[in-house]
Amino acid sequence: MDLQNMNFFVSLVLIFTSAAFTDNILLARFLGMCSCLAISKKVDTSIGLGGAVMFVTASTTAFNYLMYKYVLVPLGIEYLRLLVFIVIIAAFTQLLEMIIERFSEKLYYALGIFLPLITVNCAILGIALFMLNKPYSFWQAFFFGAGGGFGWFLAITLIGGIREKIKESDLPKGLEGPAITLIIIGIMSLAFVGFSGMIKI
Amino acid sequence: MAYTPKQVFLNGIWLENPIYRQVLGICSTLAVTNLLANTLFMCFGLIFTTALSNFTISVLREYIPKRIRMIVQVLIIACYVMIVDIIIKALVPDIHRFIGPYVGLIITNCIIMGRAEAFASQNRPLLSLFDGVASGVGYSLVLIFIASVREPLGFGTILGMTLPARDLWWHSWIIMVMPPGAFFMLGMFTWFARRWLVKEVKR
């Protein structure tokens, strides 16, 4: 689809939906699997981590966009992008941790263990890198990040729900834990593949 | 620490294999295994980065302050990944177009952070280098196995060469090269691998 000739708001909605559903970062791009497998044992922890990731993804994608477009490209040092992106993400997470600690102790304890995990969540760096391949403007990049984060949140919450139920069942030896989770994710991913082709950006 | 090189090697490749034992580094495992050629370059990148970043972190382990060690480790890893990224881009631009983002994601590959934290920050440099290579090889073996199942079933090719069966009677299973195929394949592989290993550990 031609993003340039489209109504600006329509393009934002399309980018958000396609990043969240048709190109789901966890189920179609395989990013953020490690923390997903480790954390998704319960619904409420899944929601906590998912929310934090969504917030960080949306903000750092926008930051990284500005940094890439206005600092790295003019100076001709695009090859440093990996270093710059990871530093921005780490710094942002650190900052977020300090702000939350200062203003809401309750939220800080609820998110406590997840915040350091966010830096090494590949979904965030991944969305920033995928964003570079697309001709987005600033707001479009922001919505791409937000949509990707929302997709991750959605997927991990669904997986958390299924895993809570499956804990009760009697599984063959060796299949418990990661193996059955991967197969469940495979089935969910089949469902999400059904969305693909609806929107192509 | 009483690790002998042999023990380190066995741990990395088999007993403590990063993928099916520790469940680390799953993202790239799933993403690049639909073509064997992509997989080989990814494995090269990962072994290079794990080995050298383990070595560097181990050399510097006395000088890195505890509080900021995560960020220092990430920076060291990022430098090596940039080198790999540039090398792959120069050698095979076609493959780089597809696996490019995933090469960048080696930075956040949990295997490297995991080894840095669990091994390199406590052991001598040479042993850490060895440990990095072993983990990388363990990862590569699983990846190559999965890719050499997915590519023939999904495309009817191996390393880009058409298998004779494809022209005669084989209908490609497109699902194998799509995301769900990756999840099923890895899920089943983990199941079987753990099944054997449970016995081994008991003995």
GROMACS .gro file of C-alpha atoms in nm:
model
  404
    1MET     CA    1   0.000   0.000   0.000
    2ASP     CA    2   0.117   0.351  -0.069
    3LEU     CA    3   0.163   0.523   0.263
    4GLN     CA    4   0.255   0.860   0.116
    5ASN     CA    5  -0.074   0.923  -0.062
    6MET     CA    6  -0.295   0.807   0.220
    7ASN     CA    7  -0.483   1.003   0.478
    8PHE     CA    8  -0.238   1.053   0.764
    9PHE     CA    9  -0.465   0.915   1.037
   10VAL     CA   10  -0.572   0.618   0.831
   11SER     CA   11  -0.207   0.531   0.782
   12LEU     CA   12  -0.146   0.548   1.158
   13VAL     CA   13  -0.434   0.311   1.229
   14LEU     CA   14  -0.318   0.073   0.957
   15ILE     CA   15   0.039   0.070   1.083
   16PHE     CA   16  -0.075   0.005   1.438
   17THR     CA   17  -0.304  -0.283   1.339
   18SER     CA   18  -0.059  -0.444   1.105
   19ALA     CA   19   0.220  -0.428   1.364
   20ALA     CA   20  -0.007  -0.571   1.632
   21PHE     CA   21  -0.187  -0.845   1.438
   22THR     CA   22  -0.062  -0.939   1.093
   23ASP     CA   23   0.304  -0.892   1.181
   24ASN     CA   24   0.281  -0.987   1.545
   25ILE     CA   25   0.628  -0.945   1.684
   26LEU     CA   26   0.617  -1.258   1.898
   27LEU     CA   27   0.421  -1.496   1.677
   28ALA     CA   28   0.537  -1.397   1.330
   29ARG     CA   29   0.880  -1.242   1.393
   30PHE     CA   30   0.980  -1.460   1.688
   31LEU     CA   31   1.113  -1.178   1.901
   32GLY     CA   32   1.101  -1.160   2.277
   33MET     CA   33   1.068  -1.537   2.306
   34CYS     CA   34   1.313  -1.582   2.593
   35SER     CA   35   1.144  -1.354   2.841
   36CYS     CA   36   0.808  -1.472   2.715
   37LEU     CA   37   0.888  -1.836   2.789
   38ALA     CA   38   1.030  -1.746   3.128
   39ILE     CA   39   0.757  -1.511   3.249
   40SER     CA   40   0.434  -1.635   3.092
   41LYS     CA   41   0.352  -1.888   3.365
   42LYS     CA   42   0.080  -1.665   3.511
   43VAL     CA   43  -0.161  -1.414   3.368
   44ASP     CA   44  -0.093  -1.128   3.608
   45THR     CA   45   0.285  -1.135   3.569
   46SER     CA   46   0.234  -1.156   3.192
   47ILE     CA   47   0.018  -0.845   3.199
   48GLY     CA   48   0.276  -0.661   3.412
   49LEU     CA   49   0.567  -0.736   3.183
   50GLY     CA   50   0.358  -0.690   2.870
   51GLY     CA   51   0.246  -0.343   2.978
   52ALA     CA   52   0.600  -0.235   3.064
   53VAL     CA   53   0.733  -0.363   2.733
   54MET     CA   54   0.457  -0.187   2.541
   55PHE     CA   55   0.544   0.144   2.702
   56VAL     CA   56   0.919   0.111   2.654
   57THR     CA   57   0.884  -0.006   2.294
   58ALA     CA   58   0.664   0.284   2.190
   59SER     CA   59   0.890   0.547   2.348
   60THR     CA   60   1.228   0.405   2.251
   61THR     CA   61   1.122   0.343   1.891
   62ALA     CA   62   1.037   0.711   1.863
   63PHE     CA   63   1.365   0.811   2.030
   64ASN     CA   64   1.567   0.578   1.811
   65TYR     CA   65   1.394   0.715   1.504
   66LEU     CA   66   1.495   1.071   1.588
   67MET     CA   67   1.848   0.964   1.675
   68TYR     CA   68   1.890   0.768   1.352
   69LYS     CA   69   1.740   1.030   1.126
   70TYR     CA   70   1.889   1.346   1.274
   71VAL     CA   71   2.220   1.230   1.419
   72LEU     CA   72   2.345   0.905   1.265
   73VAL     CA   73   2.246   0.962   0.901
   74PRO     CA   74   2.371   1.325   0.872
   75LEU     CA   75   2.703   1.222   1.026
   76GLY     CA   76   2.727   0.914   0.802
   77ILE     CA   77   2.778   0.673   1.091
   78GLU     CA   78   2.480   0.441   1.039
   79TYR     CA   79   2.696   0.139   1.120
   80LEU     CA   80   2.699   0.253   1.483
   81ARG     CA   81   2.321   0.212   1.501
   82LEU     CA   82   2.330  -0.110   1.704
   83LEU     CA   83   2.544   0.048   1.972
   84VAL     CA   84   2.340   0.367   1.986
   85PHE     CA   85   2.006   0.184   1.996
   86ILE     CA   86   2.100  -0.050   2.276
   87VAL     CA   87   2.241   0.236   2.482
   88ILE     CA   88   1.922   0.437   2.435
   89ILE     CA   89   1.710   0.140   2.537
   90ALA     CA   90   1.923   0.063   2.842
   91ALA     CA   91   1.932   0.427   2.947
   92PHE     CA   92   1.558   0.468   2.898
   93THR     CA   93   1.482   0.161   3.105
   94GLN     CA   94   1.710   0.286   3.381
   95LEU     CA   95   1.542   0.627   3.372
   96LEU     CA   96   1.198   0.472   3.377
   97GLU     CA   97   1.295   0.264   3.679
   98MET     CA   98   1.407   0.575   3.867
   99ILE     CA   99   1.096   0.772   3.774
  100ILE     CA  100   0.862   0.493   3.878
  101GLU     CA  101   1.053   0.444   4.202
  102ARG     CA  102   1.019   0.814   4.281
  103PHE     CA  103   0.650   0.856   4.200
  104SER     CA  104   0.473   0.529   4.261
  105GLU     CA  105   0.616   0.284   4.507
  106LYS     CA  106   0.331   0.042   4.447
  107LEU     CA  107   0.392   0.023   4.074
  108TYR     CA  108   0.765  -0.004   4.138
  109TYR     CA  109   0.722  -0.316   4.348
  110ALA     CA  110   0.473  -0.461   4.102
  111LEU     CA  111   0.714  -0.417   3.810
  112GLY     CA  112   1.033  -0.452   4.015
  113ILE     CA  113   1.180  -0.767   3.868
  114PHE     CA  114   1.063  -0.697   3.513
  115LEU     CA  115   1.236  -0.367   3.458
  116PRO     CA  116   1.592  -0.500   3.419
  117LEU     CA  117   1.454  -0.777   3.193
  118ILE     CA  118   1.327  -0.519   2.948
  119THR     CA  119   1.675  -0.413   2.836
  120VAL     CA  120   1.754  -0.761   2.714
  121ASN     CA  121   1.414  -0.816   2.554
  122CYS     CA  122   1.495  -0.852   2.189
  123ALA     CA  123   1.147  -0.739   2.083
  124ILE     CA  124   1.237  -0.378   2.162
  125LEU     CA  125   1.565  -0.369   1.973
  126GLY     CA  126   1.402  -0.576   1.701
  127ILE     CA  127   1.118  -0.330   1.644
  128ALA     CA  128   1.370  -0.047   1.622
  129LEU     CA  129   1.569  -0.239   1.359
  130PHE     CA  130   1.262  -0.337   1.155
  131MET     CA  131   1.150   0.024   1.165
  132LEU     CA  132   1.463   0.125   0.974
  133ASN     CA  133   1.359  -0.086   0.675
  134LYS     CA  134   1.038   0.112   0.630
  135PRO     CA  135   0.984   0.464   0.500
  136TYR     CA  136   0.809   0.597   0.808
  137SER     CA  137   0.765   0.950   0.937
  138PHE     CA  138   0.805   1.023   1.307
  139TRP     CA  139   0.447   0.955   1.413
  140GLN     CA  140   0.425   0.651   1.193
  141ALA     CA  141   0.738   0.514   1.361
  142PHE     CA  142   0.584   0.586   1.700
  143PHE     CA  143   0.267   0.397   1.611
  144PHE     CA  144   0.469   0.111   1.464
  145GLY     CA  145   0.647   0.079   1.799
  146ALA     CA  146   0.323   0.106   1.995
  147GLY     CA  147   0.153  -0.153   1.775
  148GLY     CA  148   0.443  -0.394   1.804
  149GLY     CA  149   0.445  -0.355   2.181
  150PHE     CA  150   0.070  -0.409   2.195
  151GLY     CA  151   0.102  -0.724   1.986
  152TRP     CA  152   0.362  -0.858   2.227
  153PHE     CA  153   0.142  -0.771   2.525
  154LEU     CA  154  -0.155  -0.947   2.364
  155ALA     CA  155   0.043  -1.260   2.279
  156ILE     CA  156   0.210  -1.301   2.619
  157THR     CA  157  -0.120  -1.248   2.802
  158LEU     CA  158  -0.294  -1.513   2.591
  159ILE     CA  159  -0.007  -1.757   2.643
  160GLY     CA  160  -0.012  -1.688   3.016
  161GLY     CA  161  -0.382  -1.773   3.026
  162ILE     CA  162  -0.336  -2.102   2.843
  163ARG     CA  163  -0.035  -2.201   3.052
  164GLU     CA  164  -0.226  -2.144   3.374
  165LYS     CA  165  -0.485  -2.396   3.259
  166ILE     CA  166  -0.241  -2.649   3.118
  167LYS     CA  167  -0.055  -2.676   3.448
  168GLU     CA  168  -0.337  -2.899   3.573
  169SER     CA  169  -0.308  -3.154   3.295
  170ASP     CA  170  -0.095  -3.466   3.288
  171LEU     CA  171   0.174  -3.435   3.024
  172PRO     CA  172   0.422  -3.691   2.893
  173LYS     CA  173   0.768  -3.673   3.042
  174GLY     CA  174   0.994  -3.415   2.882
  175LEU     CA  175   0.703  -3.229   2.728
  176GLU     CA  176   0.634  -3.015   3.034
  177GLY     CA  177   0.759  -2.657   3.049
  178PRO     CA  178   0.915  -2.507   2.739
  179ALA     CA  179   0.831  -2.789   2.497
  180ILE     CA  180   0.453  -2.776   2.537
  181THR     CA  181   0.462  -2.397   2.551
  182LEU     CA  182   0.638  -2.387   2.215
  183ILE     CA  183   0.375  -2.615   2.064
  184ILE     CA  184   0.094  -2.400   2.206
  185ILE     CA  185   0.261  -2.091   2.064
  186GLY     CA  186   0.282  -2.275   1.732
  187ILE     CA  187  -0.094  -2.330   1.731
  188MET     CA  188  -0.157  -1.965   1.824
  189SER     CA  189   0.079  -1.858   1.553
  190LEU     CA  190  -0.126  -2.062   1.304
  191ALA     CA  191  -0.425  -1.854   1.408
  192PHE     CA  192  -0.233  -1.530   1.364
  193VAL     CA  193  -0.105  -1.639   1.024
  194GLY     CA  194  -0.471  -1.629   0.925
  195PHE     CA  195  -0.456  -1.250   0.962
  196SER     CA  196  -0.166  -1.215   0.722
  197GLY     CA  197  -0.244  -1.071   0.383
  198MET     CA  198  -0.527  -0.861   0.524
  199ILE     CA  199  -0.304  -0.554   0.546
  200LYS     CA  200   0.024  -0.523   0.367
  201ILE     CA  201   0.244  -0.228   0.446
  202MET     CA  202   3.663  -2.327   3.987
  203ALA     CA  203   3.743  -2.682   3.896
  204TYR     CA  204   3.633  -2.692   3.537
  205THR     CA  205   3.842  -2.892   3.295
  206PRO     CA  206   3.827  -2.791   2.929
  207LYS     CA  207   3.667  -3.124   2.841
  208GLN     CA  208   3.389  -3.073   3.093
  209VAL     CA  209   3.327  -2.722   2.968
  210PHE     CA  210   3.298  -2.847   2.614
  211LEU     CA  211   3.059  -3.129   2.700
  212ASN     CA  212   2.845  -2.894   2.905
  213GLY     CA  213   2.817  -2.642   2.628
  214ILE     CA  214   2.734  -2.888   2.356
  215TRP     CA  215   2.523  -3.150   2.524
  216LEU     CA  216   2.448  -3.146   2.896
  217GLU     CA  217   2.384  -2.774   2.934
  218ASN     CA  218   2.297  -2.704   2.572
  219PRO     CA  219   2.178  -2.344   2.554
  220ILE     CA  220   1.869  -2.420   2.350
  221TYR     CA  221   1.694  -2.726   2.482
  222ARG     CA  222   1.835  -2.725   2.838
  223GLN     CA  223   1.855  -2.359   2.928
  224VAL     CA  224   1.594  -2.235   2.675
  225LEU     CA  225   1.805  -1.936   2.574
  226GLY     CA  226   1.846  -1.772   2.237
  227ILE     CA  227   1.513  -1.897   2.105
  228CYS     CA  228   1.429  -1.595   1.889
  229SER     CA  229   1.705  -1.639   1.636
  230THR     CA  230   1.666  -2.017   1.644
  231LEU     CA  231   1.312  -1.982   1.517
  232ALA     CA  232   1.368  -1.697   1.278
  233VAL     CA  233   1.666  -1.801   1.068
  234THR     CA  234   1.614  -2.176   1.039
  235ASN     CA  235   1.395  -2.181   0.728
  236LEU     CA  236   1.699  -2.181   0.498
  237LEU     CA  237   2.015  -2.370   0.576
  238ALA     CA  238   2.243  -2.105   0.423
  239ASN     CA  239   2.102  -1.831   0.649
  240THR     CA  240   2.146  -2.060   0.946
  241LEU     CA  241   2.513  -2.121   0.873
  242PHE     CA  242   2.592  -1.749   0.864
  243MET     CA  243   2.394  -1.690   1.180
  244CYS     CA  244   2.587  -1.966   1.357
  245PHE     CA  245   2.915  -1.819   1.245
  246GLY     CA  246   2.812  -1.483   1.386
  247LEU     CA  247   2.701  -1.629   1.714
  248ILE     CA  248   3.011  -1.843   1.775
  249PHE     CA  249   3.235  -1.548   1.694
  250THR     CA  250   3.049  -1.314   1.928
  251THR     CA  251   3.006  -1.553   2.219
  252ALA     CA  252   3.370  -1.661   2.213
  253LEU     CA  253   3.524  -1.316   2.188
  254SER     CA  254   3.285  -1.136   2.419
  255ASN     CA  255   3.331  -1.410   2.678
  256PHE     CA  256   3.705  -1.368   2.645
  257THR     CA  257   3.695  -0.989   2.674
  258ILE     CA  258   3.457  -0.987   2.969
  259SER     CA  259   3.671  -1.242   3.144
  260VAL     CA  260   3.988  -1.036   3.090
  261LEU     CA  261   3.813  -0.729   3.228
  262ARG     CA  262   3.622  -0.907   3.503
  263GLU     CA  263   3.833  -0.760   3.785
  264TYR     CA  264   3.793  -0.403   3.658
  265ILE     CA  265   3.421  -0.385   3.588
  266PRO     CA  266   3.228  -0.234   3.882
  267LYS     CA  267   2.950  -0.468   3.995
  268ARG     CA  268   2.671  -0.212   3.970
  269ILE     CA  269   2.715  -0.123   3.606
  270ARG     CA  270   2.838  -0.458   3.477
  271MET     CA  271   2.526  -0.528   3.272
  272ILE     CA  272   2.567  -0.218   3.063
  273VAL     CA  273   2.940  -0.275   3.019
  274GLN     CA  274   2.875  -0.630   2.905
  275VAL     CA  275   2.610  -0.513   2.661
  276LEU     CA  276   2.852  -0.259   2.516
  277ILE     CA  277   3.130  -0.515   2.471
  278ILE     CA  278   2.887  -0.754   2.302
  279ALA     CA  279   2.749  -0.476   2.081
  280CYS     CA  280   3.098  -0.397   1.951
  281TYR     CA  281   3.158  -0.755   1.839
  282VAL     CA  282   2.812  -0.779   1.685
  283MET     CA  283   2.882  -0.468   1.479
  284ILE     CA  284   3.194  -0.633   1.343
  285VAL     CA  285   2.996  -0.946   1.250
  286ASP     CA  286   2.723  -0.734   1.093
  287ILE     CA  287   2.973  -0.550   0.874
  288ILE     CA  288   3.152  -0.871   0.772
  289ILE     CA  289   2.829  -1.048   0.669
  290LYS     CA  290   2.708  -0.742   0.484
  291ALA     CA  291   3.031  -0.726   0.287
  292LEU     CA  292   3.053  -1.098   0.207
  293VAL     CA  293   2.692  -1.194   0.132
  294PRO     CA  294   2.465  -0.890   0.085
  295ASP     CA  295   2.171  -1.109  -0.029
  296ILE     CA  296   2.164  -1.311   0.288
  297HIS     CA  297   2.225  -0.999   0.495
  298ARG     CA  298   1.905  -0.845   0.365
  299PHE     CA  299   1.707  -1.126   0.523
  300ILE     CA  300   1.898  -1.202   0.842
  301GLY     CA  301   2.026  -0.845   0.897
  302PRO     CA  302   1.789  -0.751   1.181
  303TYR     CA  303   1.851  -1.087   1.346
  304VAL     CA  304   2.227  -1.040   1.332
  305GLY     CA  305   2.178  -0.712   1.517
  306LEU     CA  306   1.969  -0.900   1.766
  307ILE     CA  307   2.265  -1.117   1.863
  308ILE     CA  308   2.326  -0.833   2.111
  309THR     CA  309   2.019  -0.925   2.306
  310ASN     CA  310   2.064  -1.296   2.247
  311CYS     CA  311   2.032  -1.435   2.595
  312ILE     CA  312   2.297  -1.703   2.536
  313ILE     CA  313   2.571  -1.444   2.522
  314MET     CA  314   2.451  -1.248   2.823
  315GLY     CA  315   2.389  -1.573   3.005
  316ARG     CA  316   2.740  -1.708   2.945
  317ALA     CA  317   2.897  -1.374   3.026
  318GLU     CA  318   2.714  -1.358   3.355
  319ALA     CA  319   2.734  -1.723   3.454
  320PHE     CA  320   3.080  -1.815   3.333
  321ALA     CA  321   3.304  -1.539   3.201
  322SER     CA  322   3.266  -1.313   3.503
  323GLN     CA  323   3.412  -1.586   3.726
  324ASN     CA  324   3.663  -1.779   3.518
  325ARG     CA  325   3.999  -1.739   3.350
  326PRO     CA  326   4.004  -1.581   3.001
  327LEU     CA  327   4.114  -1.883   2.800
  328LEU     CA  328   3.865  -2.114   2.965
  329SER     CA  329   3.593  -1.855   2.902
  330LEU     CA  330   3.688  -1.836   2.537
  331PHE     CA  331   3.655  -2.212   2.526
  332ASP     CA  332   3.320  -2.200   2.701
  333GLY     CA  333   3.195  -1.943   2.454
  334VAL     CA  334   3.294  -2.162   2.160
  335ALA     CA  335   3.130  -2.465   2.320
  336SER     CA  336   2.801  -2.287   2.382
  337GLY     CA  337   2.809  -2.146   2.032
  338VAL     CA  338   2.869  -2.488   1.882
  339GLY     CA  339   2.591  -2.638   2.093
  340TYR     CA  340   2.356  -2.371   1.963
  341SER     CA  341   2.475  -2.421   1.606
  342LEU     CA  342   2.422  -2.797   1.610
  343VAL     CA  343   2.058  -2.758   1.713
  344LEU     CA  344   2.003  -2.485   1.456
  345ILE     CA  345   2.161  -2.680   1.173
  346PHE     CA  346   1.952  -2.984   1.262
  347ILE     CA  347   1.628  -2.785   1.265
  348ALA     CA  348   1.713  -2.603   0.944
  349SER     CA  349   1.801  -2.924   0.765
  350VAL     CA  350   1.453  -3.056   0.847
  351ARG     CA  351   1.262  -2.736   0.771
  352GLU     CA  352   1.422  -2.645   0.441
  353PRO     CA  353   1.373  -2.980   0.260
  354LEU     CA  354   1.018  -3.023   0.391
  355GLY     CA  355   0.916  -2.665   0.325
  356PHE     CA  356   1.090  -2.575  -0.001
  357GLY     CA  357   1.209  -2.913  -0.128
  358THR     CA  358   1.564  -2.779  -0.146
  359ILE     CA  359   1.878  -2.809   0.058
  360LEU     CA  360   2.130  -2.523   0.063
  361GLY     CA  361   1.933  -2.385  -0.234
  362MET     CA  362   1.977  -2.699  -0.447
  363THR     CA  363   1.656  -2.871  -0.552
  364LEU     CA  364   1.614  -3.222  -0.424
  365PRO     CA  365   1.516  -3.474  -0.696
  366ALA     CA  366   1.201  -3.579  -0.509
  367ARG     CA  367   1.048  -3.234  -0.544
  368ASP     CA  368   1.005  -3.266  -0.916
  369LEU     CA  369   0.866  -3.618  -0.899
  370TRP     CA  370   0.617  -3.662  -0.617
  371TRP     CA  371   0.693  -3.430  -0.325
  372HIS     CA  372   0.454  -3.148  -0.243
  373SER     CA  373   0.625  -2.890  -0.026
  374TRP     CA  374   0.479  -2.830   0.316
  375ILE     CA  375   0.462  -2.453   0.309
  376ILE     CA  376   0.372  -2.455   0.678
  377MET     CA  377   0.723  -2.573   0.765
  378VAL     CA  378   0.886  -2.253   0.646
  379MET     CA  379   0.621  -2.031   0.803
  380PRO     CA  380   0.633  -1.929   1.169
  381PRO     CA  381   0.408  -2.209   1.305
  382GLY     CA  382   0.639  -2.473   1.155
  383ALA     CA  383   0.929  -2.326   1.347
  384PHE     CA  384   0.743  -2.342   1.676
  385PHE     CA  385   0.627  -2.701   1.622
  386MET     CA  386   0.970  -2.817   1.514
  387LEU     CA  387   1.149  -2.661   1.809
  388GLY     CA  388   0.880  -2.777   2.051
  389MET     CA  389   0.912  -3.136   1.938
  390PHE     CA  390   1.290  -3.119   1.931
  391THR     CA  391   1.294  -2.993   2.291
  392TRP     CA  392   1.058  -3.271   2.390
  393PHE     CA  393   1.273  -3.549   2.245
  394ALA     CA  394   1.600  -3.399   2.363
  395ARG     CA  395   1.471  -3.366   2.717
  396ARG     CA  396   1.334  -3.717   2.705
  397TRP     CA  397   1.682  -3.859   2.641
  398LEU     CA  398   1.854  -3.625   2.878
  399VAL     CA  399   1.635  -3.712   3.173
  400LYS     CA  400   1.773  -4.065   3.149
  401GLU     CA  401   2.131  -3.948   3.113
  402VAL     CA  402   2.117  -3.726   3.417
  403LYS     CA  403   1.965  -4.002   3.631
  404ARG     CA  404   2.242  -4.244   3.540
   0.00000   0.00000   0.00000
